[in-house]
Structure formats: C-alpha cells, structure tokens
CSV table of C-alpha atoms in Angstrom, one decimal:
chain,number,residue,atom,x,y,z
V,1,UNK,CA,-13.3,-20.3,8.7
V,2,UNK,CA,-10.6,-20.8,6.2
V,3,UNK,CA,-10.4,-24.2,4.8
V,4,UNK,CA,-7.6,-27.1,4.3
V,5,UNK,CA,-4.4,-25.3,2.6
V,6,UNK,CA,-4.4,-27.0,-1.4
V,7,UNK,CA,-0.9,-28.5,-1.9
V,8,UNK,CA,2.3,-25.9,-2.4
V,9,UNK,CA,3.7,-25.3,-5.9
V,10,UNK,CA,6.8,-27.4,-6.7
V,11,UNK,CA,8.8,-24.6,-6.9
V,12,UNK,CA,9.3,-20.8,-5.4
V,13,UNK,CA,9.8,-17.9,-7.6
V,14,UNK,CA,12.9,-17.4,-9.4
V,15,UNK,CA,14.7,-14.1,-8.6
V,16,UNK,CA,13.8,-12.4,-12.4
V,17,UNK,CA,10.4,-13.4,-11.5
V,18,UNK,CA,10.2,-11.4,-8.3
V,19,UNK,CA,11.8,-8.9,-10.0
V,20,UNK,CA,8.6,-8.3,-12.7
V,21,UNK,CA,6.3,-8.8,-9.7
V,22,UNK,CA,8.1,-6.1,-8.1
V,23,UNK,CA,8.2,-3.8,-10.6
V,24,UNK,CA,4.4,-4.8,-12.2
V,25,UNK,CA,3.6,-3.6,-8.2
V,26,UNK,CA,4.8,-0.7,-8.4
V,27,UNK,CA,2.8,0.0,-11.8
V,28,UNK,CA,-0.6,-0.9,-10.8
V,29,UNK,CA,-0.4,0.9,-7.5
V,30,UNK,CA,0.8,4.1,-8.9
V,31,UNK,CA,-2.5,4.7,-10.2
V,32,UNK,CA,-3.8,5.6,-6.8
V,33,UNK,CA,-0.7,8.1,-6.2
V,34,UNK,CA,-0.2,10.0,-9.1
V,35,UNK,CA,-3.2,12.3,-9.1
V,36,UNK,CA,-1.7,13.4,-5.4
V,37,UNK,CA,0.7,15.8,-7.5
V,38,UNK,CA,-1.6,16.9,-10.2
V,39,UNK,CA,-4.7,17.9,-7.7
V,40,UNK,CA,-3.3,22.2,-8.5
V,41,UNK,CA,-3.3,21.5,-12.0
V,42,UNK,CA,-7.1,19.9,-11.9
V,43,UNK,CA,-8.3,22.4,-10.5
V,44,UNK,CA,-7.2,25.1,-12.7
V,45,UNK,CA,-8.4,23.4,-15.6
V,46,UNK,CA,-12.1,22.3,-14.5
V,47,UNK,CA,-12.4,25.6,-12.7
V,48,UNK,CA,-13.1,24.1,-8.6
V,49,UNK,CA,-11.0,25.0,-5.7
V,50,UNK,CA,-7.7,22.9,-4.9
V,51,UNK,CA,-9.7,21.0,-2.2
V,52,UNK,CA,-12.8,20.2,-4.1
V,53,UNK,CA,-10.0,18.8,-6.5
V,54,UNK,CA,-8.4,16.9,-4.0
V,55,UNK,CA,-11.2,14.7,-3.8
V,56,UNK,CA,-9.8,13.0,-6.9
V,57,UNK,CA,-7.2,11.4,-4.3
V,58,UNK,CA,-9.7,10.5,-2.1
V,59,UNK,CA,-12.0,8.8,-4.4
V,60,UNK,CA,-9.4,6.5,-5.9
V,61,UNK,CA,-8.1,5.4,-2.1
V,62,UNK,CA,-11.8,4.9,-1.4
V,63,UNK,CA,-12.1,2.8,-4.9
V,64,UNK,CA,-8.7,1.0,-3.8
V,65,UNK,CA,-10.0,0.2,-0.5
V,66,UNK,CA,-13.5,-1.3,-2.0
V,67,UNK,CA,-11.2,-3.5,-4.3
V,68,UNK,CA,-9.6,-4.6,-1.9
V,69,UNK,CA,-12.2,-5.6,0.4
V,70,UNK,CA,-14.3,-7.0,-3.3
V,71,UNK,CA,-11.7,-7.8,-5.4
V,72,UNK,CA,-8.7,-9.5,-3.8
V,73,UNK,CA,-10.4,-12.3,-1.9
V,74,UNK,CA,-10.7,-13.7,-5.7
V,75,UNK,CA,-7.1,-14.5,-5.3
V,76,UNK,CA,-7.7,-17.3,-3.3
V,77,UNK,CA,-11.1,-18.6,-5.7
V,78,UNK,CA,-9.6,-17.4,-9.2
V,79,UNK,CA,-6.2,-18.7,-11.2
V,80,UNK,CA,-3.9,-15.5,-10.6
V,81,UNK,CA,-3.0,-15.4,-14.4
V,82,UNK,CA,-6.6,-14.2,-15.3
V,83,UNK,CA,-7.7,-12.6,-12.8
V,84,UNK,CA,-4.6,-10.2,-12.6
V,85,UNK,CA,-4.6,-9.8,-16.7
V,86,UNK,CA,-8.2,-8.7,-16.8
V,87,UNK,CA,-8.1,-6.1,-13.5
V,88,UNK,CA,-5.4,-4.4,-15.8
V,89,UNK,CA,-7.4,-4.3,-18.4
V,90,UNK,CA,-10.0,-2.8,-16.9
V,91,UNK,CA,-7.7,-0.2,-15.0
V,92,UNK,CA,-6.3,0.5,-18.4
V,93,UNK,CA,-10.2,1.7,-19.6
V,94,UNK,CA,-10.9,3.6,-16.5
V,95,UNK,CA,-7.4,5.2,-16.5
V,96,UNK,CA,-8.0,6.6,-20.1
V,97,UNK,CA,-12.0,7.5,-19.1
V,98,UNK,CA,-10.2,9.7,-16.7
V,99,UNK,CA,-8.3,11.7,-19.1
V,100,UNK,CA,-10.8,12.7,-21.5
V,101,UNK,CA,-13.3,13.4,-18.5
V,102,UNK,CA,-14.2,17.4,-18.6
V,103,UNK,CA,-16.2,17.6,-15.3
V,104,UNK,CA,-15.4,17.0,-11.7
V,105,UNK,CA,-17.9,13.9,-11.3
V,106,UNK,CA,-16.8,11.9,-14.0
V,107,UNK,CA,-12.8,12.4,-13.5
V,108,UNK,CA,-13.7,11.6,-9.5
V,109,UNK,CA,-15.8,8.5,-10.8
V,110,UNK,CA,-13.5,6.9,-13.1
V,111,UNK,CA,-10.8,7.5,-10.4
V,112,UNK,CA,-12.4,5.4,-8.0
V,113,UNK,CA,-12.9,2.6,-11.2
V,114,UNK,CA,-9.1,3.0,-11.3
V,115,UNK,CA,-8.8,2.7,-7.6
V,116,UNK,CA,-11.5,-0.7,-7.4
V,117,UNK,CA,-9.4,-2.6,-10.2
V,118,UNK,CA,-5.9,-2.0,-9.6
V,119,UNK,CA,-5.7,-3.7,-6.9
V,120,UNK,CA,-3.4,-6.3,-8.6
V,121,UNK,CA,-0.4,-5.7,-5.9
V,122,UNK,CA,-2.5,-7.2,-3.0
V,123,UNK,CA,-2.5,-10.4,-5.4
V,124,UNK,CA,0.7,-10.6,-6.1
V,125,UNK,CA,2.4,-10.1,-2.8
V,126,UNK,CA,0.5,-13.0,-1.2
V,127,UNK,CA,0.4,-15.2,-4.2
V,128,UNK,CA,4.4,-14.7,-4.0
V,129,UNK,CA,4.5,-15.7,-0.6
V,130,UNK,CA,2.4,-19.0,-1.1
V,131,UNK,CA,5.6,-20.0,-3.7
V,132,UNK,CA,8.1,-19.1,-1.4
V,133,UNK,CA,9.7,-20.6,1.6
V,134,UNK,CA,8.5,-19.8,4.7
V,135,UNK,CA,12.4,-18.6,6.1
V,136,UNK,CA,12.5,-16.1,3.4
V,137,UNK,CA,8.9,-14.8,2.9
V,138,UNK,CA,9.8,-11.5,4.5
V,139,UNK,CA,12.6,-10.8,2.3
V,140,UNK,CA,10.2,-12.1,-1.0
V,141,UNK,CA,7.9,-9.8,0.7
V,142,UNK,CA,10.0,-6.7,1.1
V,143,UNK,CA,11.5,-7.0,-2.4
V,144,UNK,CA,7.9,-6.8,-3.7
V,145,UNK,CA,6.9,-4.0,-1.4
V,146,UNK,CA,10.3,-2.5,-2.5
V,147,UNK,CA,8.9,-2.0,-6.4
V,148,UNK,CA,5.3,-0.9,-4.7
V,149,UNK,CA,6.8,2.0,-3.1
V,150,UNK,CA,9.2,2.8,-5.9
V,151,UNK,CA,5.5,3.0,-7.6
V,152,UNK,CA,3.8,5.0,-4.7
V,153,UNK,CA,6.8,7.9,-5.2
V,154,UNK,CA,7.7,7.9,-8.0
V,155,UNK,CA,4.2,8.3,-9.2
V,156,UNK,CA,4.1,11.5,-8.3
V,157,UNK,CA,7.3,12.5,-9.7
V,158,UNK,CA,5.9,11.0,-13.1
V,159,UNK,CA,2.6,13.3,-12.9
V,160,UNK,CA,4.3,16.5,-11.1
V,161,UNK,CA,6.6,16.6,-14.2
V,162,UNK,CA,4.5,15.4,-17.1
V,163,UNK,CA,1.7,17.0,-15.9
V,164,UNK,CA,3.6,20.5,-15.3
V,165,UNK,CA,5.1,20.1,-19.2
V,166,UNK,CA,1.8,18.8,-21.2
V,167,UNK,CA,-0.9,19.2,-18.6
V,168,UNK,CA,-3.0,16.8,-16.3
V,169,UNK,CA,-4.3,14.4,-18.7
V,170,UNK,CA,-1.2,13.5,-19.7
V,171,UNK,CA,0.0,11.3,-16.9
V,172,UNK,CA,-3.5,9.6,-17.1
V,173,UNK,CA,-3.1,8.1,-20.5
V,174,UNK,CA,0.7,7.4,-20.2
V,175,UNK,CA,-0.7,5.6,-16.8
V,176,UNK,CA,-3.2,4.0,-19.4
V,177,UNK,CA,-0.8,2.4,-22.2
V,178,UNK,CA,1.1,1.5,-19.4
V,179,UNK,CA,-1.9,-0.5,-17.9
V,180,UNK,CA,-2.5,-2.0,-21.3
V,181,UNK,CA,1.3,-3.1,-21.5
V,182,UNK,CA,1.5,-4.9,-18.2
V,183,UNK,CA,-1.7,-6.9,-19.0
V,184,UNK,CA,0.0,-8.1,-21.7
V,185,UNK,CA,3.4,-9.2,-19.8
V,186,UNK,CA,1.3,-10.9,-17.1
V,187,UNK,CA,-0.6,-12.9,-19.4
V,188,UNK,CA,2.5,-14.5,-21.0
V,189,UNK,CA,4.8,-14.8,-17.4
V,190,UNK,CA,2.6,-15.2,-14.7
V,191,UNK,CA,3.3,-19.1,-13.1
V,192,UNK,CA,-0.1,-21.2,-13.5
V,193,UNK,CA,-1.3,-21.4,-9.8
V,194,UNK,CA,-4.4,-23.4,-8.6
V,195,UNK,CA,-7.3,-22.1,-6.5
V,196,UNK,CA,-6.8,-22.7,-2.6
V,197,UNK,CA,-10.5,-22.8,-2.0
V,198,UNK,CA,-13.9,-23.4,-4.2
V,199,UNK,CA,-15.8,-21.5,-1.7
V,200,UNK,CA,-18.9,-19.3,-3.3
V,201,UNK,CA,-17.9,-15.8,-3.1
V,202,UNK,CA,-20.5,-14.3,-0.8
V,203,UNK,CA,-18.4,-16.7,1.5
V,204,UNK,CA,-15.1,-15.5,0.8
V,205,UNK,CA,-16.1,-11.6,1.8
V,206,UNK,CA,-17.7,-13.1,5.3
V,207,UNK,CA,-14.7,-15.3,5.9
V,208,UNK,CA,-12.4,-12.0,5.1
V,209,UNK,CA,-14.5,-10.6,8.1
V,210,UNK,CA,-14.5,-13.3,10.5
V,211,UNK,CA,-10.3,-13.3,10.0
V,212,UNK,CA,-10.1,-9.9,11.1
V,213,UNK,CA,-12.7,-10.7,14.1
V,214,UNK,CA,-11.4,-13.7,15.3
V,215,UNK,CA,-7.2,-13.3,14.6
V,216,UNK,CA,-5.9,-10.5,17.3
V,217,UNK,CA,-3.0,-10.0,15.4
V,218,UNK,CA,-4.6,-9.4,12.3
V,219,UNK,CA,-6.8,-6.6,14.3
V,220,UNK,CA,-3.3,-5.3,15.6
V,221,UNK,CA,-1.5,-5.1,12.4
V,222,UNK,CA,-5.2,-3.5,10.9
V,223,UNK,CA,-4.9,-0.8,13.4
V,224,UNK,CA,-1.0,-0.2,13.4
V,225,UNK,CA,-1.3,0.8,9.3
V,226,UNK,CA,-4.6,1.8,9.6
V,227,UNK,CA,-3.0,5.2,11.5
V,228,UNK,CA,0.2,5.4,10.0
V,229,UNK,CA,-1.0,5.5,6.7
V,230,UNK,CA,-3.3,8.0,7.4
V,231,UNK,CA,-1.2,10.2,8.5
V,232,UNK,CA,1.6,9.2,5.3
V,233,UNK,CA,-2.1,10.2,3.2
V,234,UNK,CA,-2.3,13.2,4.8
V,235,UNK,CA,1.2,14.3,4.2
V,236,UNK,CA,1.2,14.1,0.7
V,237,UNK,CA,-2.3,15.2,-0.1
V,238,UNK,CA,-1.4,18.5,2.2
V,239,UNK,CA,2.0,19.1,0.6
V,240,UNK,CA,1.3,19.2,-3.1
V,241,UNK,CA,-1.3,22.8,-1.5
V,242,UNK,CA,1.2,23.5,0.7
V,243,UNK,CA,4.6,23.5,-1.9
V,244,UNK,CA,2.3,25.5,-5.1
V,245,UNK,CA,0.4,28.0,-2.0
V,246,UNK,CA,2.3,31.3,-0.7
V,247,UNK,CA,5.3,30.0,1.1
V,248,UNK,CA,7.2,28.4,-2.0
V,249,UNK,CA,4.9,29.4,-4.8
V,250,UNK,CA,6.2,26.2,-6.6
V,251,UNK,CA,4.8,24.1,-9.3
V,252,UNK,CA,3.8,20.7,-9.6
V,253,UNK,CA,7.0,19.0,-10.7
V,254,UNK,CA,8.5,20.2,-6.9
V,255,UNK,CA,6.4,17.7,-5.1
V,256,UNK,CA,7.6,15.3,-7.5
V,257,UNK,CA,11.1,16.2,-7.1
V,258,UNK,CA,10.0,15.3,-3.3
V,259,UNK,CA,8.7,12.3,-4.1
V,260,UNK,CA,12.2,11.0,-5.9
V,261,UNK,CA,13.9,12.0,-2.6
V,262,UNK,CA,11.6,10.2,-0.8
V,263,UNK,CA,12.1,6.9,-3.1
V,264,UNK,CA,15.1,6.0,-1.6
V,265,UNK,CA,12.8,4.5,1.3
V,266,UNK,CA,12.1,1.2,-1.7
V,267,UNK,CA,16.1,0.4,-0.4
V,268,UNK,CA,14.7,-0.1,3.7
V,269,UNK,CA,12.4,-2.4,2.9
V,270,UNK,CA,14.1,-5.4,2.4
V,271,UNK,CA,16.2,-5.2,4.9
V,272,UNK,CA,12.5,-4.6,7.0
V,273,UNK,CA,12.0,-7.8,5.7
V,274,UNK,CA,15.0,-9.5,6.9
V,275,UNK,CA,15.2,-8.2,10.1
V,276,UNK,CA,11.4,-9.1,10.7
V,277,UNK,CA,12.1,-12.5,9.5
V,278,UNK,CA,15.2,-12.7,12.3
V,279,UNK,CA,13.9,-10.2,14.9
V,280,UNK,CA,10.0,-10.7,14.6
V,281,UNK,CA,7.9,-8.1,13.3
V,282,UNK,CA,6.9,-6.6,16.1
V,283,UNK,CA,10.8,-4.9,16.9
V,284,UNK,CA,10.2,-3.8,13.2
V,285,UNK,CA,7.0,-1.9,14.5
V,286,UNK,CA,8.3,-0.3,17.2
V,287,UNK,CA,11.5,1.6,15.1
V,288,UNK,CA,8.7,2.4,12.4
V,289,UNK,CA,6.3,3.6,14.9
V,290,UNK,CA,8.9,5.9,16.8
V,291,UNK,CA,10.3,7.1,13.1
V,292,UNK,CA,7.1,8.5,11.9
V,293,UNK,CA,6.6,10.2,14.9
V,294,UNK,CA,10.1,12.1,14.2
V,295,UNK,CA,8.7,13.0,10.8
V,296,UNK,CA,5.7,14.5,11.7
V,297,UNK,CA,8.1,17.1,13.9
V,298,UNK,CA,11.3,16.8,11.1
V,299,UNK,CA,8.3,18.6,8.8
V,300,UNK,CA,7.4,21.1,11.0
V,301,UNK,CA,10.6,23.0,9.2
V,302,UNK,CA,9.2,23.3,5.9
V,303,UNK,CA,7.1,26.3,7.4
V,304,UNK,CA,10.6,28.2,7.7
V,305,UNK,CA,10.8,28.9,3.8
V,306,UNK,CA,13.6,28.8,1.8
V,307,UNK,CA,16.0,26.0,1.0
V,308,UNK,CA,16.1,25.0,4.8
V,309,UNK,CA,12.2,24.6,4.7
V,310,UNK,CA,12.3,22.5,1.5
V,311,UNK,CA,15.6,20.3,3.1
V,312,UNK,CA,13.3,19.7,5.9
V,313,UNK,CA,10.2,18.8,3.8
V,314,UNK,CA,12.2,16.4,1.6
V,315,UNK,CA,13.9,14.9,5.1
V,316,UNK,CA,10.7,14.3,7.0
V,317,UNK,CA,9.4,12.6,4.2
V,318,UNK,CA,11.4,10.6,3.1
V,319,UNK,CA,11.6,9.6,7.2
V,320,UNK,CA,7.2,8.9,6.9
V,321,UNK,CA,8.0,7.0,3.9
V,322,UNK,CA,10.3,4.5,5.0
V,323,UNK,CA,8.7,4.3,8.4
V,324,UNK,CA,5.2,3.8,6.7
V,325,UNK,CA,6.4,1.1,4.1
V,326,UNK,CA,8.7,-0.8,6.6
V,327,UNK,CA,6.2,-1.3,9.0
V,328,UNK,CA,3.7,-2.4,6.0
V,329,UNK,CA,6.4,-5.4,5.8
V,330,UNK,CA,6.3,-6.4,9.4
V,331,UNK,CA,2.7,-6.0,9.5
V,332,UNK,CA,2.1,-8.4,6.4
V,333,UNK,CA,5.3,-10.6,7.8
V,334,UNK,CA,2.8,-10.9,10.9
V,335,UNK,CA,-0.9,-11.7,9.2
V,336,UNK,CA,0.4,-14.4,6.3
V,337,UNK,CA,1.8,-16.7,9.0
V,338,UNK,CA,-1.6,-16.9,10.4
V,339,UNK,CA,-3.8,-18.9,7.9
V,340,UNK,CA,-1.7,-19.8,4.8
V,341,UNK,CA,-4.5,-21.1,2.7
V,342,UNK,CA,-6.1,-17.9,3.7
V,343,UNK,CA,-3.6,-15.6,2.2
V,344,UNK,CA,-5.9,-13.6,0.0
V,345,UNK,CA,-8.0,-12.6,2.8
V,346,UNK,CA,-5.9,-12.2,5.2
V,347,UNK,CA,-4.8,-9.5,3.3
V,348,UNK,CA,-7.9,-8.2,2.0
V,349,UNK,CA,-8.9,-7.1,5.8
V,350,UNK,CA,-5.7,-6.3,6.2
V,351,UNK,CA,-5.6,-3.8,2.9
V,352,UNK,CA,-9.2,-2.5,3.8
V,353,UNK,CA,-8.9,-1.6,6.7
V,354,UNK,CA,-5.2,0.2,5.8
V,355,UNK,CA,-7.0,2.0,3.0
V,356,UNK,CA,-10.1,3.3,4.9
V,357,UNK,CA,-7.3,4.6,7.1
V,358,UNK,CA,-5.6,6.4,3.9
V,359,UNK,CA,-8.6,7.8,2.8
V,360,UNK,CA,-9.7,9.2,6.2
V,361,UNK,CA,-6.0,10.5,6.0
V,362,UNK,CA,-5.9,12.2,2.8
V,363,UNK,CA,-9.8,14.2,4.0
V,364,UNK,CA,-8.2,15.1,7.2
V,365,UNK,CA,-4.9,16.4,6.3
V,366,UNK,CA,-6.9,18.7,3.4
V,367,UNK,CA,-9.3,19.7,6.3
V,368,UNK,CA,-5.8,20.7,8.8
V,369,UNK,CA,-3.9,22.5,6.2
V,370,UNK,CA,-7.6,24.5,5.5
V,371,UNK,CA,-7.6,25.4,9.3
V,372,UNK,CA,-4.0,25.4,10.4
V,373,UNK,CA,-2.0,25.9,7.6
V,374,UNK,CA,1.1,23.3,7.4
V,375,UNK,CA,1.8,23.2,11.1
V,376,UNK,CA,-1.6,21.6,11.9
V,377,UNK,CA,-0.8,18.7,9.0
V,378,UNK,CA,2.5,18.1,11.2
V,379,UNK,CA,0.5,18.0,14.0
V,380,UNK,CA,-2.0,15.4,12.7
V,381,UNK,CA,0.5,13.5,11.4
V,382,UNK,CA,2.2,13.0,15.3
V,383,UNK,CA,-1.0,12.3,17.0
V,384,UNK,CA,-1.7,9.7,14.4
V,385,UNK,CA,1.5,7.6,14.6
V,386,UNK,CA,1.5,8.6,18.7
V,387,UNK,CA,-1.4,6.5,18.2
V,388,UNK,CA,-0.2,3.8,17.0
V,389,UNK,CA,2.6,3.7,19.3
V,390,UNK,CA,0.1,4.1,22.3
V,391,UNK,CA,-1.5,1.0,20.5
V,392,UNK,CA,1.6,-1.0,20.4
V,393,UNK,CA,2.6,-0.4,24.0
V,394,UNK,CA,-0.9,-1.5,25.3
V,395,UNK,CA,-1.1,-4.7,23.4
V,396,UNK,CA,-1.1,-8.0,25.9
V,397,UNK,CA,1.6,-9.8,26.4
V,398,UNK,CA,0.5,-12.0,28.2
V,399,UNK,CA,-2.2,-13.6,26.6
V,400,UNK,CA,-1.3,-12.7,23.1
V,401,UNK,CA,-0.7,-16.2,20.8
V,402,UNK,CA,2.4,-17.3,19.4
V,403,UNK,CA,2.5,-17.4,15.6
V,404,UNK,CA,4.9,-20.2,14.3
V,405,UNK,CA,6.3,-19.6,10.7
V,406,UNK,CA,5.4,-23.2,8.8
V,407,UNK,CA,8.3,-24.2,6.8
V,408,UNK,CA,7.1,-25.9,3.8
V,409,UNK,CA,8.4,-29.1,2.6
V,410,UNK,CA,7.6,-28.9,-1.0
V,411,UNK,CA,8.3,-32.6,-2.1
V,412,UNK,CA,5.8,-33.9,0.5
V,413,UNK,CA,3.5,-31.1,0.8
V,414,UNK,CA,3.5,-31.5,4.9
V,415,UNK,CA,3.9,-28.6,7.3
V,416,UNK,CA,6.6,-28.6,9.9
V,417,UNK,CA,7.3,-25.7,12.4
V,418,UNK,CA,10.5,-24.2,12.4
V,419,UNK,CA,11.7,-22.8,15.9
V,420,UNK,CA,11.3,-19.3,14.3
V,421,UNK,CA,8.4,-17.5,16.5
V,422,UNK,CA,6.4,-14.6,16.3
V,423,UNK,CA,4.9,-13.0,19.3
V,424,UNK,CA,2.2,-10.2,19.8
C-alpha cells in the first residue's frame, strides 16, 4: 500500500516553469512517434517489406510501455533532477545507435532502448501535480499534456519532412542532439524535490500492481485509454502505408503534413483540463469517447481519393487526436486524486497499461490495412472506442467511490477536502 504523503513543496510551479515542462514533454515523447512516418523510408533502405518495418513503431511503444512499468515508479524513490537528466542521456545514446544501425534487429532494438528511457513525461506530469494546487491540477495537467501532444504530432511532421529531404537517419540524430540538449536544461532548472517514499524497489513495482488491483477507478481509466489509444496507434501506423500505397502515391512528408493538421488538438486540452476540474472527469470521457467514434467513420472518406479523401483524412484525425489526448487528461485528472504520495505509480499502471494498449494498436491496425485495406483500419478504430464507450456506460454507479480532490495547505502541510467531487 502506498505510504504517508512526505510534506508538499513550499511553492507550485511558476508559469515559465510549466512552460519548459511542457515543451521538454513533448521532446522526450516524440521519440516514440517519429519513426510512425519514416517506416516507407526504412524499408526501402534495409530492403524488408513496409510491415516488417513497421515493427520499429512497435518495438519503441513496447520499450515505452516497459519504462513505464520499470522506470517511472523511481519518481516517487529518486530526486526528479537526476533521474530525469540521466533517462535523457541515455535516450540521447540509444537515439544515435539507432541511426547508424544497418540491419533490422539492431534499429528495432535500440528503438525499444529509446522507447524504455524516454519515459521522462510520465515524471514530469505527476511531479508537476505534487507542486501544484489541487483546484488547478487539471489545468497544470492539460498545459503539460498540451506540449506532449504538440510532441506526439509534430513528431511526425519533423521525420516525414527531414526524413523525405536527407533520409531516415536523419530525424534520429537531430532526435539525438536534441536529447543531449534537454539533459542539459533539466539539470540546471528542474526544482529540487524530495523522495515521497524509501521503499526498496522490488516494492515499488508490486505496490504499482496492487494500485491498479485494488483502485476501481484506476482499472477504469486503464481500460478507457487502454482502447482508445489503440485505436489512435492504429491510425497512424496504417496511414503513413495507406497515404505512400496506390490511392495517393504520396511521400513521407504528407503524413507529416497530417500530423501539423492534427496538432491543433495541443489547444483542447487545457480547456479538457478545466472542464474536468469543474465538470469531473468523467463528462470529459463521455464527449471523448463519442468523438473518437465519429473519427473512425469521418476516415472512412479518405478511401474516396483525391483532395476530398485527404480533407477527410486530415479531419478524422485531427477529431482521434483531440478525443484521444483530452480524455488522457480526464483519465489522469481521475487516478492522481487517488493516492497523492503515490503519484508515480499511480501513473506507472496507468501508462502501462495505456501503452500495452498502443502497441497492440499499432500490430492490429498493420494487420487490418494487410487484410482490408483502409476501410478495415476505420473499422477497428470504431469497435475500439465503441468499446470503451460500452465500458463507460456499464460502470456502477452505485457502488462506485467518491474521489475528493485534497486541497493542499502548503504553510501547514495538512490536507483539507474541498467540496469538489469526483464520481465513477
């Protein structure tokens, strides 16, 4: 079980300092998106068929989900400053192992390296929300998940382009300095925060576990991102075949002209945030659930051709996108009022279990486009989110627990409850 919280910082962050959080989030977790443009590219090169390249993606989402499950618990033993400066430094290795890799096996290996130590996001966000007041945690928290998806899109507008002008190894060693560079700026700005626990570490992965058996909400949000995200995987893997194949007979830098459309979707999140922090997350959920749903059919156009097809593709994704991250921020809204001295593994099951999701995603939606062309990717994408809708309608009501947002009194370092409630 998680133990006593340690006393709160003296102060929250100050608004330039969740701005370089934000933006050092949406760095490090670019790393797991960018190769999602550049898997057409790979495969010319090292001679292996697009989906056999694909597996680049899927390796780094499973490395990504293994850091998150091995890695981010730390963030509740470890001083954030160090551990966060040397998981870039390592990404910063693996990244650059990646681009003078000449085989399959060793680009897919160093990919998941990449994916296990740049995890650094899922230390931040709840480190940010330990320094911040409880009444605007969601809005802290959207702002950060704001520069993560700015990271996730963008990504693959940085490799489709770069990678299309100066070939696939190029966006791995920019990727690399730019790994380097951060490790640097965290060193010098990140606040000094003490450890919230001294459990051993074998500890820390069991009590990540026993969260996620014991907290029902934590299950629920698990499984709510656990199927949207799969089916947001699945998208992208499937369109960067679908855009360069037959019907558009485009390059790499299309997807990432996509992927800028679909960047607007950093804007929704904070006002996610806000309205899960007035609203609760759960009427978040519901909007998000119902808006991925309308993407996975919006998409189905892009099989027309044409500029009305590519309208349609850039539409419907930017739709997943925003319906994806906002629900990401009523989903995290909902698991870090649960145990606050438990932040870091809290969202360590949470993350997992997301990421396992993401990878089964990204291997599915290859597998449908294989067998059914883009129509069946659309389809998989509905019956995923229709899932998690189906979910959300059959959660109890009843007998669900009440999750009360502690306000923290920082001069005191005592817990009161505010009248702000969050129901399952």
């Amino acid at each position: 079980m998680p133990d006593s919280p340690s006393p709160p910082p003296s102060s929250a962050p100050s608004r330039p300092l969740v701005l370089l959080l934000s933006i050092a989030c949406g760095i490090a977790v670019a790393n797991v998106y960018f190769p999602q443009a550049l898997s057409p590219l790979i495969a010319d090169d090292l001679h292996v068929t697009s989906s056999s390249a694909a597996l680049v993606v899927t390796c780094a989402q499973l490395g990504y989900a293994a850091g998150i499950f091995l890695v981010v618990p730390l963030g509740d033993r470890l001083r954030h400053r160090g551990l966060v400066t040397t998981l870039l430094l390592v990404t910063g290795s693996g990244l650059a192992l990646a681009a003078t890799a000449s085989s399959l096996p060793v680009l897919a290996i160093a990919s998941a390296l990449v994916g296990l130590t740049t995890v650094v996001p899922q230390i931040l966000i709840p480190m940010a929300a330990g320094l911040t007041d409880p009444r605007r945690r969601g809005a802290v928290t959207g702002t950060l998940l704001s520069g993560l998806i700015g990271g996730i899109l963008l990504a693959r507008t940085f490799s489709g382009t770069l990678g299309q002008w100066l070939g696939w190894r190029t966006p791995f060693l920019v990727a690399a300095a730019l790994a380097l560079t951060l490790a640097l700026v965290m060193a010098a700005t990140l606040p000094r925060t003490a450890p919230s626990t001294q459990e051993s570490y074998g500890k820390l992965l069991a009590s990540s576990v026993q969260l996620l058996r014991s907290e029902p909400l934590l299950r629920r949000s698990c499984q709510y991102q656990a199927l949207v995200f799969a089916a947001f995987s699945a998208a992208w893997t499937a369109l960067a075949l679908f855009a360069t194949g037959p019907r558009y007979h485009l390059g790499t830098q299309a997807v990432g002209v996509i992927a800028l459309v679909g960047a607007a979707s950093m804007f929704a999140t904070p006002v996610a945030g806000r309205r899960s922090d007035r609203d609760g997350p759960d009427a978040v959920s519901l909007v998000c659930m119902i808006a991925a749903i309308a993407a996975g059919i919006m998409l189905l156009t892009g099989s027309l051709g044409g500029v009305v097809g590519l309208v349609g593709l850039g539409a419907g994704m930017l739709l997943l996108d925003v319906a994806v991250q906002s629900g990401q921020v009523a989903n995290q809204a909902r698991i870090f009022a649960l145990h606050p001295e438990a932040r870091a593994r809290l969202n360590t099951a949470y993350m997992t279990c997301a990421f396992l999701g993401g990878s089964a995603g990204s291997w599915l939606g290859v597998r449908a486009y294989g067998a059914f062309g883009w129509n069946g990717v659309c389809a998989l994408i509905t019956i995923l989110a229709g899932l998690a809708l189906l979910r959300h309608a059959l959660r109890d009501r009843s007998t669900a627990p009440v999750v009360r947002v502690a306000a923290t009194n920082v001069s005191t370092a005592t817990e009161t409850p505010t009248s702000r409630t969050y129901r399952s």
